[in-house]
Short mmCIF file of C-alpha atoms in Angstrom, two decimals:
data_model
loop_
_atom_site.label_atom_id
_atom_site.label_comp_id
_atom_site.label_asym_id
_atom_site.label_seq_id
_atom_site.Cartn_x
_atom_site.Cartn_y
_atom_site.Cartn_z
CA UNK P 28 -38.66 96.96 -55.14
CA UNK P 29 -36.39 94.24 -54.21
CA UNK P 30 -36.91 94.60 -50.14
CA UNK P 31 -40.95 94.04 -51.54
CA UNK P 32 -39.66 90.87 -53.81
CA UNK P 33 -37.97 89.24 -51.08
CA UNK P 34 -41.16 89.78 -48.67
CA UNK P 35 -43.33 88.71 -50.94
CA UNK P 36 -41.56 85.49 -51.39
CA UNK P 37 -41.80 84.62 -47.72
CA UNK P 38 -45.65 85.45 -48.04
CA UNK P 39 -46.23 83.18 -50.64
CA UNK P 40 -43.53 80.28 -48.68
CA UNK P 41 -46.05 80.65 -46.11
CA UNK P 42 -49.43 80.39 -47.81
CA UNK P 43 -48.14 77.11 -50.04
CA UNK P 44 -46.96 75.69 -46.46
CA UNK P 45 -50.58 75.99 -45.33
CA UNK P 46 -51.95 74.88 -48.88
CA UNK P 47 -53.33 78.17 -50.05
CA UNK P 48 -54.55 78.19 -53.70
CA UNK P 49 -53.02 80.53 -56.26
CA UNK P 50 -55.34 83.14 -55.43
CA UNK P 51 -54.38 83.04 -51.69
CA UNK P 52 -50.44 82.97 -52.46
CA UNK P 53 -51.23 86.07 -54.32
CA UNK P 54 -52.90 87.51 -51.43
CA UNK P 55 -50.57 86.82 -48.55
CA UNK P 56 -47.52 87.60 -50.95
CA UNK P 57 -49.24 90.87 -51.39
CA UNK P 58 -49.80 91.48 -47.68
CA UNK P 59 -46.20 90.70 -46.67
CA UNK P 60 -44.74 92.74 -49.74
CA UNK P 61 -47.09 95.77 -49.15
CA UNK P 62 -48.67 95.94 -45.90
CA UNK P 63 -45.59 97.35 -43.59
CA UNK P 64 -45.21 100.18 -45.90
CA UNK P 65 -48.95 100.69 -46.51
CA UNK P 66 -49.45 101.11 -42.50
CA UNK P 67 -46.47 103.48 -42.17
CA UNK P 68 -47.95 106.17 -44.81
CA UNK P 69 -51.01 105.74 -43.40
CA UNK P 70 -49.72 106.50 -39.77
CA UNK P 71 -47.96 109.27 -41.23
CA UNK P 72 -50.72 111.23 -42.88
CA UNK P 73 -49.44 109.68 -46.90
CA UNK P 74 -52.42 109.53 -48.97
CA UNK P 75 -52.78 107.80 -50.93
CA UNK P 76 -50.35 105.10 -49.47
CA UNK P 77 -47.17 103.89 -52.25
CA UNK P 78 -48.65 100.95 -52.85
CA UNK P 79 -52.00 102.00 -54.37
CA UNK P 80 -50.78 105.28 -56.11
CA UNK P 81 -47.67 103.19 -57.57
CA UNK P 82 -48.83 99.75 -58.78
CA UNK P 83 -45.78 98.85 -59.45
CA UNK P 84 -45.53 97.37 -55.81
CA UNK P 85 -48.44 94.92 -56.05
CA UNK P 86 -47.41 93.73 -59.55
CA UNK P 87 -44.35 92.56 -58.18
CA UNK P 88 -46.05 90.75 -55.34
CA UNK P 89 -48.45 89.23 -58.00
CA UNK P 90 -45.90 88.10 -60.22
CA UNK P 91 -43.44 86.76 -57.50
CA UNK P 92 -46.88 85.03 -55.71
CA UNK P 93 -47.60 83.58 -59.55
CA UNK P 94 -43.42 82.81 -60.03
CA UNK P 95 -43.17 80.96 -56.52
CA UNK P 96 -46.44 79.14 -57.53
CA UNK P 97 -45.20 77.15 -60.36
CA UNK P 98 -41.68 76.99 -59.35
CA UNK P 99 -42.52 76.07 -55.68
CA UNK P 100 -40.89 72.02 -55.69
CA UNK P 101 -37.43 73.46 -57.58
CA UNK P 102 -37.66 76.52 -55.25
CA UNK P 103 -38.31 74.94 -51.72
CA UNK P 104 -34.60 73.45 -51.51
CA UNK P 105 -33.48 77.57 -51.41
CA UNK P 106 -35.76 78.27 -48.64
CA UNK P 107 -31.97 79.60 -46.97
CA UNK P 108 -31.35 81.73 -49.75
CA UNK P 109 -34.42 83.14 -49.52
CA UNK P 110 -34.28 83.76 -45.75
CA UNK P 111 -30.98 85.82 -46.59
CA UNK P 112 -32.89 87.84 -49.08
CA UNK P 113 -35.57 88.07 -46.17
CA UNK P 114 -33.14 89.51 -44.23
CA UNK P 115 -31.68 92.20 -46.67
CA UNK P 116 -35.50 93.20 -46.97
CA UNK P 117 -35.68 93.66 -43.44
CA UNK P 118 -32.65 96.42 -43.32
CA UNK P 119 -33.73 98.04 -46.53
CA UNK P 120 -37.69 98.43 -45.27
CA UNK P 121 -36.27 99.83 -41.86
CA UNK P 122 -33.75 102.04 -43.44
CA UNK P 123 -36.51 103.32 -45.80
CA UNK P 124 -39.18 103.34 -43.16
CA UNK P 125 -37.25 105.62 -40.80
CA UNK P 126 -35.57 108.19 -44.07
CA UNK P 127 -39.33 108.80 -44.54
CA UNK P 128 -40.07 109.61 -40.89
CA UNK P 129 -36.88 111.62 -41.02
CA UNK P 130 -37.53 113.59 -44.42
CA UNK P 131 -41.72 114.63 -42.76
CA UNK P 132 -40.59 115.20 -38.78
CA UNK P 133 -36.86 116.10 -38.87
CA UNK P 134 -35.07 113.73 -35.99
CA UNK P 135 -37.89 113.07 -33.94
CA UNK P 136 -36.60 109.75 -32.34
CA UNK P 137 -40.33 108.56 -31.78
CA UNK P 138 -41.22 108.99 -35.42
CA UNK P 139 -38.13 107.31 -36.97
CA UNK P 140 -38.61 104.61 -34.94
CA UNK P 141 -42.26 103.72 -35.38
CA UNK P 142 -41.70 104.34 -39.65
CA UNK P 143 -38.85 102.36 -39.81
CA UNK P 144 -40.06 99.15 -37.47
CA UNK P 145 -43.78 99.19 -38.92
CA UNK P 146 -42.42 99.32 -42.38
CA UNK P 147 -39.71 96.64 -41.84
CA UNK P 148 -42.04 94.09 -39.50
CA UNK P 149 -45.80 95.25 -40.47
CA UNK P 150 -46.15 92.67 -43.55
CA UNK P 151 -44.64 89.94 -41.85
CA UNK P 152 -46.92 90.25 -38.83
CA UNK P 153 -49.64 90.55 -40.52
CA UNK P 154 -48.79 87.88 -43.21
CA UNK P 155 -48.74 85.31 -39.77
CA UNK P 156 -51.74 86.48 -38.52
CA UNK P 157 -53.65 85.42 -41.42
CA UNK P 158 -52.25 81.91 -41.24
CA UNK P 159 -53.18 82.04 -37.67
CA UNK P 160 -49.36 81.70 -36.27
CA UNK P 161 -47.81 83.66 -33.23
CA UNK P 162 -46.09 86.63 -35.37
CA UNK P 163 -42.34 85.31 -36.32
CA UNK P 164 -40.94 88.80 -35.09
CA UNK P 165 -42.32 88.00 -31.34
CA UNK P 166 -41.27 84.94 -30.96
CA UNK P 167 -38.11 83.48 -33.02
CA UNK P 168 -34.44 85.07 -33.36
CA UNK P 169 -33.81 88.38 -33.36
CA UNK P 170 -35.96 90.18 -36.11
CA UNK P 171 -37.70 93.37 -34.23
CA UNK P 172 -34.88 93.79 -32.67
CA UNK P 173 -32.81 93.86 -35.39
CA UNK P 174 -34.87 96.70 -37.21
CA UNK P 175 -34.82 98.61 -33.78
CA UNK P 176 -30.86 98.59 -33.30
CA UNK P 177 -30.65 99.62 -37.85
CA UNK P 178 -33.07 102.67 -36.64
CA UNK P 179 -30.85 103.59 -33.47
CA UNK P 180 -27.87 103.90 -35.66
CA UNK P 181 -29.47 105.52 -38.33
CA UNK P 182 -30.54 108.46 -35.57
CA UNK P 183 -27.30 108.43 -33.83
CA UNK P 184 -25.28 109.07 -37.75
CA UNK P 185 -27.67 111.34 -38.65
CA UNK P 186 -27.44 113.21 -35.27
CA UNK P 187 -23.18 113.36 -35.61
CA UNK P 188 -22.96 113.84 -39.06
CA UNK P 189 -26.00 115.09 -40.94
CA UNK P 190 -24.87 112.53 -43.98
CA UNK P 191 -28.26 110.93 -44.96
CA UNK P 192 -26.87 108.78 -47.45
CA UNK P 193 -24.23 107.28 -45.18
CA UNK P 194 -27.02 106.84 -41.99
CA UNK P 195 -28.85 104.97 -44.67
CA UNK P 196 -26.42 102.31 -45.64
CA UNK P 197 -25.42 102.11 -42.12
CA UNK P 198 -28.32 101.27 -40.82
CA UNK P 199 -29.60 99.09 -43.79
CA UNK P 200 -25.64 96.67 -42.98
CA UNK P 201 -26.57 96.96 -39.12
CA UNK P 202 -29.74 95.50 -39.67
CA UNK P 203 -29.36 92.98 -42.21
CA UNK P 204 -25.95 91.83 -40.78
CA UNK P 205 -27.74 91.76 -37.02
CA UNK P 206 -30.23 89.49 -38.84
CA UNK P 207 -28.42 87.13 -40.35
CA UNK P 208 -26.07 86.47 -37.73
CA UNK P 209 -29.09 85.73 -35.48
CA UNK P 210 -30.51 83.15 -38.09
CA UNK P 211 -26.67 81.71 -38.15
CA UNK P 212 -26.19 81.13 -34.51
CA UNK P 213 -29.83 81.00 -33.00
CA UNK P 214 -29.79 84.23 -31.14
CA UNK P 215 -32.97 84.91 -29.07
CA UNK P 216 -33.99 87.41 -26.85
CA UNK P 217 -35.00 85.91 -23.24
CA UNK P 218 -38.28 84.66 -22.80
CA UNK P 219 -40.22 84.74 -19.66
CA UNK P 220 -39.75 81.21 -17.63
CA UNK P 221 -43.27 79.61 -17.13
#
């Protein structure tokens, strides 16, 4: 719930930054919240997906999209804050993402891998597209990346120790902590010289 919060908050950042009305900060909040998660159980055969058989999920994308709406000008000055929660959204989503994968297909690398990234990056991607920007996670700090190197040590704890619950918080501190000390010190990957 709070990895969909902190999404959603970013969604609706981005839809008052390209002067959405309400109804459109509702949307893309919903999209970013939602959407990663939404493509993972459909990917992996979950239907319904989480976020329709639970509404829970998309009334706490509504309310934060209504929240961020009238508290926008007090808000805006936090935009850090809310990066940092951004970022503890992006291990949670992975680490959750990639338990899924691990609880349907055992430790099929592949699997764990696609669950964890799509659920951790899908909203944001999508949430970019729709403002027509080049998707945050190909092109700024390290963000994919981040969720990749959360999954790889989720696998590799899992593989040595068989302790779920510890292979979760790992990779949920790798992630987040990768993350925010990209945001800190600019970290890119290369980009191709043109």
């Amino acid at each position: 719930m709070f990895g969909t919060m902190a999404f959603a908050v970013t969604g609706a950042f981005k839809a008052i930054e390209h002067k959405a009305d309400i109804v459109g900060i509702i949307i893309l909040a919903t999209i970013t919240g939602v959407a990663g998660g939404t493509i993972r159980d459909i990917a992996l055969g979950h239907f319904p997906p989480h976020s329709i058989s639970d509404p829970t999920y998309v009334i706490i994308t509504t309310l934060t999209g209504v929240v961020i709406f009238f508290l926008y000008p007090k808000m805006q000055k936090h935009w850090n804050l809310f990066l940092k929660f951004d970022a503890i959204g992006l291990g949670v989503f992975t680490a959750i993402g990639a338990t899924i994968a691990y609880q349907l297909f055992g430790m099929n690398f592949l699997a764990i891998v696609m669950a964890g990234m799509v659920t951790a990056v899908g909203g944001g991607i999508l949430r970019d597209m729709f403002v027509n920007e080049i998707p945050l996670v190909f092109v700024k700090e390290l963000y994919a990346s981040a969720s990749f190197l959360g999954v790889v040590v989720f696998y590799v704890l899992l593989a040595f120790t068989s302790m779920l619950e510890l292979a979760t918080i790992c990779s949920i501190l790798m992630t987040t902590v990768l993350r925010l000390v990209a945001m800190k010190y600019n970290w890119n990957l290369p980009k191709a010289i043109r």
